[in-house]
PDB file of C-alpha atoms in Angstrom:
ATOM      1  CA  UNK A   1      28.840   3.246  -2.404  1.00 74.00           C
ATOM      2  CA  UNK A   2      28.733   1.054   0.653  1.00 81.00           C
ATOM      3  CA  UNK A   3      31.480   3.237   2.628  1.00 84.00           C
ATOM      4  CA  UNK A   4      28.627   6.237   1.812  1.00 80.00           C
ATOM      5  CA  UNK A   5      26.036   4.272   3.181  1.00 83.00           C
ATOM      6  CA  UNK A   6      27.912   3.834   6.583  1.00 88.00           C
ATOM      7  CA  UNK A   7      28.044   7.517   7.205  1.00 92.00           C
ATOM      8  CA  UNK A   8      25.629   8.904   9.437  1.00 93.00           C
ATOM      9  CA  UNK A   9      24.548  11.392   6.766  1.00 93.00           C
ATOM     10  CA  UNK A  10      22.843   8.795   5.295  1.00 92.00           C
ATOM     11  CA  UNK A  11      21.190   7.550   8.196  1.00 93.00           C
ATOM     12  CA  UNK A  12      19.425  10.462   9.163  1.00 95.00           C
ATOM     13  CA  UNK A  13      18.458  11.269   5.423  1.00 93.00           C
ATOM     14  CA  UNK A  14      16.541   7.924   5.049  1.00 91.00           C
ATOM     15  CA  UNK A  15      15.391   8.450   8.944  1.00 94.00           C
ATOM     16  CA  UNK A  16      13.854  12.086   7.299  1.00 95.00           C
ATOM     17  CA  UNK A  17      13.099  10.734   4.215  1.00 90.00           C
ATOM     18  CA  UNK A  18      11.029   7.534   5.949  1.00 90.00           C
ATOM     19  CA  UNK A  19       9.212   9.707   8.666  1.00 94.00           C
ATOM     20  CA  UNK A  20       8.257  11.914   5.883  1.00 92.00           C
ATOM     21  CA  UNK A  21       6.763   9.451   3.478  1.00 89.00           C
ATOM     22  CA  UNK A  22       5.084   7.822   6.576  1.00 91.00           C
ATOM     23  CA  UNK A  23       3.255  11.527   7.272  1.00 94.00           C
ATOM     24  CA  UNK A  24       2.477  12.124   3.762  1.00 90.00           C
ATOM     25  CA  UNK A  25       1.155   8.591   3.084  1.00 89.00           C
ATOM     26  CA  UNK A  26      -1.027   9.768   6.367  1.00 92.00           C
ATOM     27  CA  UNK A  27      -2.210  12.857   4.704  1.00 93.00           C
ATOM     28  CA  UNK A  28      -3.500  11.150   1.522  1.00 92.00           C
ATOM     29  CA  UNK A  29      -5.641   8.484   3.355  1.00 92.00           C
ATOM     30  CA  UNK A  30      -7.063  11.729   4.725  1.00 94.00           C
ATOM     31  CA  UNK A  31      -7.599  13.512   1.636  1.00 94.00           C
ATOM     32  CA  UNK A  32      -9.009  10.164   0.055  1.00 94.00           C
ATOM     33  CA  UNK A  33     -11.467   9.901   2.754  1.00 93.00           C
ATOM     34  CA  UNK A  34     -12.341  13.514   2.381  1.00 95.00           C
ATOM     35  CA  UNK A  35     -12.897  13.711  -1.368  1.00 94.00           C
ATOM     36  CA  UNK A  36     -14.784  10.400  -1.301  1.00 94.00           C
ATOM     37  CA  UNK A  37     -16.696  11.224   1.579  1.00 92.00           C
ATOM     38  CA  UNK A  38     -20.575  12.120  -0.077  1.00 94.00           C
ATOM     39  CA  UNK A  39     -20.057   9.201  -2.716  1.00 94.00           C
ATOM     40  CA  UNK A  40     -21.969   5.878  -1.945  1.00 94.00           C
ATOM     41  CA  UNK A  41     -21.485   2.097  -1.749  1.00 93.00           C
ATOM     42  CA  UNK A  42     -19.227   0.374  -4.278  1.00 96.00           C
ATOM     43  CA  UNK A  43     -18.674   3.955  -6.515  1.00 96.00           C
ATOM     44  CA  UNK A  44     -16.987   5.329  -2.948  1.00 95.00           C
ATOM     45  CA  UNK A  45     -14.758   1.989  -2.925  1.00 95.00           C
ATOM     46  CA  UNK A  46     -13.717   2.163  -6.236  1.00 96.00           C
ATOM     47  CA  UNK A  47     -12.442   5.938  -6.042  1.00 96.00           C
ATOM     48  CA  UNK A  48     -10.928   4.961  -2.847  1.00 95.00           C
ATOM     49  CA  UNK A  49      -9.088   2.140  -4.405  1.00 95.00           C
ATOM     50  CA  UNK A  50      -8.176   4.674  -7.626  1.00 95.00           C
ATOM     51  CA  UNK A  51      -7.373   7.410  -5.238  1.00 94.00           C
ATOM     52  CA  UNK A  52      -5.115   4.892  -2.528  1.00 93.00           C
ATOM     53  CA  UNK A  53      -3.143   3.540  -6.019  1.00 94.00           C
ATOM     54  CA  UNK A  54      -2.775   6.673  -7.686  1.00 92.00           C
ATOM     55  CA  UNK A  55      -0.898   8.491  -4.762  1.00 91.00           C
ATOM     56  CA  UNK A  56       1.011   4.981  -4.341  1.00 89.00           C
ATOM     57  CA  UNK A  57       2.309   5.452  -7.715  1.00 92.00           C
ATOM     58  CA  UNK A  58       2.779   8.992  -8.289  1.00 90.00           C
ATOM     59  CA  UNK A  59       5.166   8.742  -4.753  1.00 86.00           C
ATOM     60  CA  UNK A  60       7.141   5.650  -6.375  1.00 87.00           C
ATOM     61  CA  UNK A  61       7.248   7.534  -9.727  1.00 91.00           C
ATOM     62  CA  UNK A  62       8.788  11.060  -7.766  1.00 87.00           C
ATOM     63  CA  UNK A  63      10.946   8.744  -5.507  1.00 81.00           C
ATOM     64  CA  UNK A  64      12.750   7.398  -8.461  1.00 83.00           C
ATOM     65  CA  UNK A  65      13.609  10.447 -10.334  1.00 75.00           C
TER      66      UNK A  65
END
């Protein structure tokens, strides 16, 4: 596992994988911000809250299958 890990296969997969999850994690803050944009005070903080965790989770959730 560690010899794998030295090969520079690897690298560039988590290099994709990482600038990837950074754009995506860009495009939900987007969407969230969108979505929630006509609610008001603390019923636009909570969806953004629900909205922020929910993509959080769903991305660890696909990551780990």
């Amino acid at each position: 596992m560690l010899e794998l890990m030295m090969t520079p296969v690897f690298w560039g997969s988590l290099a994709t994988l990482t600038f990837l999850e950074i754009i995506l994690g860009i495009d939900n803050l987007l969407f969230v911000s969108i979505a929630t944009g006509k609610l008001e005070g603390e019923q636009k903080a909570r969806a953004q809250r629900i909205g922020i965790w929910g993509a959080m989770l769903l991305r660890i959730l696909m990551l780990g299958l």
